[in-house]
Structures are given as structure tokens and as C-alpha cells.
């Protein structure tokens, strides 16, 4: 099956899976599983924006990305703002496509098998970044603009 057809089916599957579900972690878990199984990626998962440096909270903690639901090998659990591909996508508030992770300055290598990567921001109701979807491939240049467009659409189902 072609990539476009796979995404088309996946979008319908995910829409049905999340319908009526209000728990975001549960939705992230099934979305990661559906994506991972459909495409056979190396690693598929979410990092959530956690912490609050706002002055009004009792115990402020710097905001960072913390590992969320995923499929694949164990991964790093904390990523600071602006660091790695994930922290960069969060800071820029845009999808980052990396054809060769060795060429990305500051790339955080959770696994040496990872060769290319795409990171898509997930937005909250106010438009702020609340998480990122991170997908790693064990092949170079796996992700292109078509992946970006579909994945940006699919994460809005969360
Ligand atoms: N490579 C990512 C870190 C997360 S792992 O790939 C699962 C990055 O540079 O942000």
C-alpha cells in the first residue's frame, strides 16, 4: 500500500479510536501504537510539556519535555526547551524534519539505530505547544513534506 493510502486509513482509524475519549494520555498511547504498527517505524511517541515557571504557582519548576506514551526501545525521559530535535520543534513551534540525524546540531541520540526523524508540535486549546510527536526511523531520509502534512493533521485529533 502506498504511503498516502496508509495515512488516509490511519486518519480514519485514529478518528474512530479517539471519538468520545477525553483522556489525552490514552489517546496519545493509541495514536502512537497505530502509527508505529502501520509504518513499522523505529520509535514512535510523545513528549509532553511539563512544569510551570509561572509566578503564581506554589512550586515553580522549569518547563521541559517529559517522555509520554510511546512504542519502541527505551528513550531519554527529559528534554530541555530548545534542545535536540524535540526541544527545537517546541521552541520554533513548527515541525522539524531531519533527513540525517548526524547532520542536526544538538541531536539527542537515544539510540544509535535512529537515522532520520520528524518532530511535530501538538497544540492545546490556546494554541500553545503542549506536547510533541517524535518519530524515528532506522533509515535515512524517511520523512518528507507529505509526512509533515499528514502528521500535523493527525495530531489535531488529540
Ligand atoms: N532524538 C530526539 C530525542 C528523542 S528520541 O529520538 C526518542 C531529539 O533529538 O530530540
Tab-separated table of C-alpha atoms and ligand atoms in Angstrom:
chain	number	residue	atom	x	y	z
A	1	UNK	CA	0.000	0.000	0.000
A	2	UNK	CA	1.247	3.494	-0.787
A	3	UNK	CA	2.098	6.000	1.916
A	4	UNK	CA	-0.840	8.284	1.055
A	5	UNK	CA	-3.309	5.411	1.328
A	6	UNK	CA	-1.782	4.285	4.623
A	7	UNK	CA	-2.164	7.783	6.084
A	8	UNK	CA	-5.726	8.046	4.791
A	9	UNK	CA	-6.716	4.814	6.509
A	10	UNK	CA	-4.760	5.693	9.626
A	11	UNK	CA	-6.504	9.041	9.959
A	12	UNK	CA	-9.895	7.302	9.876
A	13	UNK	CA	-8.753	4.658	12.324
A	14	UNK	CA	-7.434	7.251	14.783
A	15	UNK	CA	-10.568	9.406	14.460
A	16	UNK	CA	-12.671	6.352	15.409
A	17	UNK	CA	-10.308	5.380	18.242
A	18	UNK	CA	-10.363	8.769	19.938
A	19	UNK	CA	-14.049	9.507	19.449
A	20	UNK	CA	-15.656	10.234	22.815
A	21	UNK	CA	-12.343	9.795	24.666
A	22	UNK	CA	-11.321	12.701	26.879
A	23	UNK	CA	-8.086	11.335	28.372
A	24	UNK	CA	-5.216	12.757	26.330
A	25	UNK	CA	-2.628	10.208	27.532
A	26	UNK	CA	-4.881	7.326	26.462
A	27	UNK	CA	-5.356	8.957	23.060
A	28	UNK	CA	-1.607	9.549	22.677
A	29	UNK	CA	-0.947	5.900	23.544
A	30	UNK	CA	-3.259	4.534	20.876
A	31	UNK	CA	-2.166	7.092	18.286
A	32	UNK	CA	1.483	6.090	18.846
A	33	UNK	CA	0.568	2.399	18.572
A	34	UNK	CA	-1.465	2.880	15.384
A	35	UNK	CA	1.293	4.911	13.694
A	36	UNK	CA	4.031	2.534	14.784
A	37	UNK	CA	2.179	-0.551	13.572
A	38	UNK	CA	1.101	0.994	10.265
A	39	UNK	CA	4.553	2.135	9.202
A	40	UNK	CA	6.959	-0.045	11.195
A	41	UNK	CA	8.959	2.937	12.420
A	42	UNK	CA	11.907	2.515	14.800
A	43	UNK	CA	10.428	4.680	17.566
A	44	UNK	CA	7.087	6.481	17.733
A	45	UNK	CA	5.930	8.516	20.701
A	46	UNK	CA	5.138	11.690	22.549
A	47	UNK	CA	6.985	14.057	24.824
A	48	UNK	CA	4.722	16.276	26.949
A	49	UNK	CA	5.452	19.820	28.084
A	50	UNK	CA	5.601	19.529	31.891
A	51	UNK	CA	6.292	22.082	34.617
A	52	UNK	CA	5.393	25.663	35.157
A	53	UNK	CA	7.650	28.639	35.594
A	54	UNK	CA	4.675	30.925	36.130
A	55	UNK	CA	4.943	33.167	39.194
A	56	UNK	CA	1.539	32.192	40.545
A	57	UNK	CA	2.265	28.502	41.170
A	58	UNK	CA	3.481	27.484	44.618
A	59	UNK	CA	6.409	25.368	43.443
A	60	UNK	CA	7.677	26.640	40.117
A	61	UNK	CA	9.663	24.175	38.026
A	62	UNK	CA	11.215	24.866	34.657
A	63	UNK	CA	9.148	23.678	31.748
A	64	UNK	CA	10.679	20.765	29.871
A	65	UNK	CA	9.643	17.842	27.700
A	66	UNK	CA	8.954	14.620	29.594
A	67	UNK	CA	8.579	11.221	27.949
A	68	UNK	CA	4.968	10.235	27.275
A	69	UNK	CA	3.285	7.241	25.631
A	70	UNK	CA	5.485	5.580	23.017
A	71	UNK	CA	6.256	2.420	21.079
A	72	UNK	CA	9.808	1.186	20.586
A	73	UNK	CA	13.007	0.947	22.619
A	74	UNK	CA	13.537	2.838	25.886
A	75	UNK	CA	14.242	6.537	25.379
A	76	UNK	CA	15.528	9.600	27.209
A	77	UNK	CA	12.968	10.909	29.665
A	78	UNK	CA	13.695	14.651	29.919
A	79	UNK	CA	14.487	17.118	27.132
A	80	UNK	CA	15.072	20.830	27.888
A	81	UNK	CA	13.447	23.645	25.913
A	82	UNK	CA	15.327	24.261	22.661
A	83	UNK	CA	17.479	21.103	22.970
A	84	UNK	CA	17.592	18.255	20.464
A	85	UNK	CA	15.145	17.915	17.615
A	86	UNK	CA	12.199	17.709	20.033
A	87	UNK	CA	13.131	20.796	22.040
A	88	UNK	CA	13.795	22.677	18.801
A	89	UNK	CA	10.348	21.836	17.371
A	90	UNK	CA	8.818	23.027	20.661
A	91	UNK	CA	10.839	26.280	20.666
A	92	UNK	CA	10.206	27.055	16.995
A	93	UNK	CA	6.600	25.886	17.276
A	94	UNK	CA	6.924	24.126	13.949
A	95	UNK	CA	7.526	20.675	12.559
A	96	UNK	CA	11.196	19.730	12.160
A	97	UNK	CA	12.132	17.142	9.524
A	98	UNK	CA	15.655	15.708	9.865
A	99	UNK	CA	16.813	13.547	6.915
A	100	UNK	CA	20.092	12.637	8.670
A	101	UNK	CA	20.301	12.980	12.439
A	102	UNK	CA	24.112	13.204	12.292
A	103	UNK	CA	23.714	16.488	10.423
A	104	UNK	CA	21.449	18.048	13.052
A	105	UNK	CA	23.499	20.041	15.592
A	106	UNK	CA	22.478	19.077	19.121
A	107	UNK	CA	20.543	15.980	18.113
A	108	UNK	CA	19.895	13.833	21.216
A	109	UNK	CA	20.764	10.236	20.371
A	110	UNK	CA	18.540	7.913	22.393
A	111	UNK	CA	19.561	5.078	20.088
A	112	UNK	CA	22.368	4.736	17.568
A	113	UNK	CA	19.948	2.938	15.224
A	114	UNK	CA	17.992	6.139	14.654
A	115	UNK	CA	18.953	7.691	11.300
A	116	UNK	CA	16.201	10.174	10.441
A	117	UNK	CA	13.485	11.859	12.414
A	118	UNK	CA	10.369	14.052	12.332
A	119	UNK	CA	9.001	16.027	15.278
A	120	UNK	CA	5.530	17.595	15.130
A	121	UNK	CA	4.221	20.039	17.768
A	122	UNK	CA	0.848	19.286	19.389
A	123	UNK	CA	-1.185	22.362	20.321
A	124	UNK	CA	-3.553	22.997	23.217
A	125	UNK	CA	-6.823	24.893	23.007
A	126	UNK	CA	-4.996	28.227	23.312
A	127	UNK	CA	-2.577	27.404	20.516
A	128	UNK	CA	0.335	26.741	22.890
A	129	UNK	CA	2.600	23.701	22.420
A	130	UNK	CA	1.523	21.034	24.951
A	131	UNK	CA	3.485	18.091	23.539
A	132	UNK	CA	5.452	16.906	20.533
A	133	UNK	CA	5.064	13.783	18.438
A	134	UNK	CA	8.501	12.308	17.711
A	135	UNK	CA	9.072	9.595	15.108
A	136	UNK	CA	12.459	7.984	14.450
A	137	UNK	CA	13.391	5.813	11.507
A	138	UNK	CA	16.332	3.432	11.207
A	139	UNK	CA	16.740	4.564	7.587
A	140	UNK	CA	17.984	7.902	6.252
A	141	UNK	CA	15.575	10.475	4.786
A	142	UNK	CA	12.383	8.611	5.685
A	143	UNK	CA	10.216	11.708	6.188
A	144	UNK	CA	9.177	14.325	3.665
A	145	UNK	CA	6.633	17.072	3.308
A	146	UNK	CA	3.798	14.594	2.833
A	147	UNK	CA	4.534	13.044	6.239
A	148	UNK	CA	4.620	16.522	7.767
A	149	UNK	CA	1.206	17.464	6.346
A	150	UNK	CA	-0.489	14.194	7.379
A	151	UNK	CA	1.053	14.086	10.840
A	152	UNK	CA	0.166	17.725	11.541
A	153	UNK	CA	-3.421	16.823	10.621
A	154	UNK	CA	-3.499	13.622	12.619
A	155	UNK	CA	-2.219	15.183	15.863
A	156	UNK	CA	-5.130	17.631	15.820
A	157	UNK	CA	-7.340	14.583	16.561
A	158	UNK	CA	-5.874	14.546	20.076
B	1	LIG	N1	16.253	12.432	19.023
B	1	LIG	C1	15.388	13.211	19.874
B	1	LIG	C2	15.315	12.651	21.268
B	1	LIG	C3	14.200	11.702	21.478
B	1	LIG	S1	14.478	10.163	20.882
B	1	LIG	O1	14.746	10.211	19.443
B	1	LIG	C4	13.201	9.141	21.168
B	1	LIG	C5	15.870	14.653	19.891
B	1	LIG	O2	16.952	14.966	19.387
B	1	LIG	O3	15.168	15.481	20.438
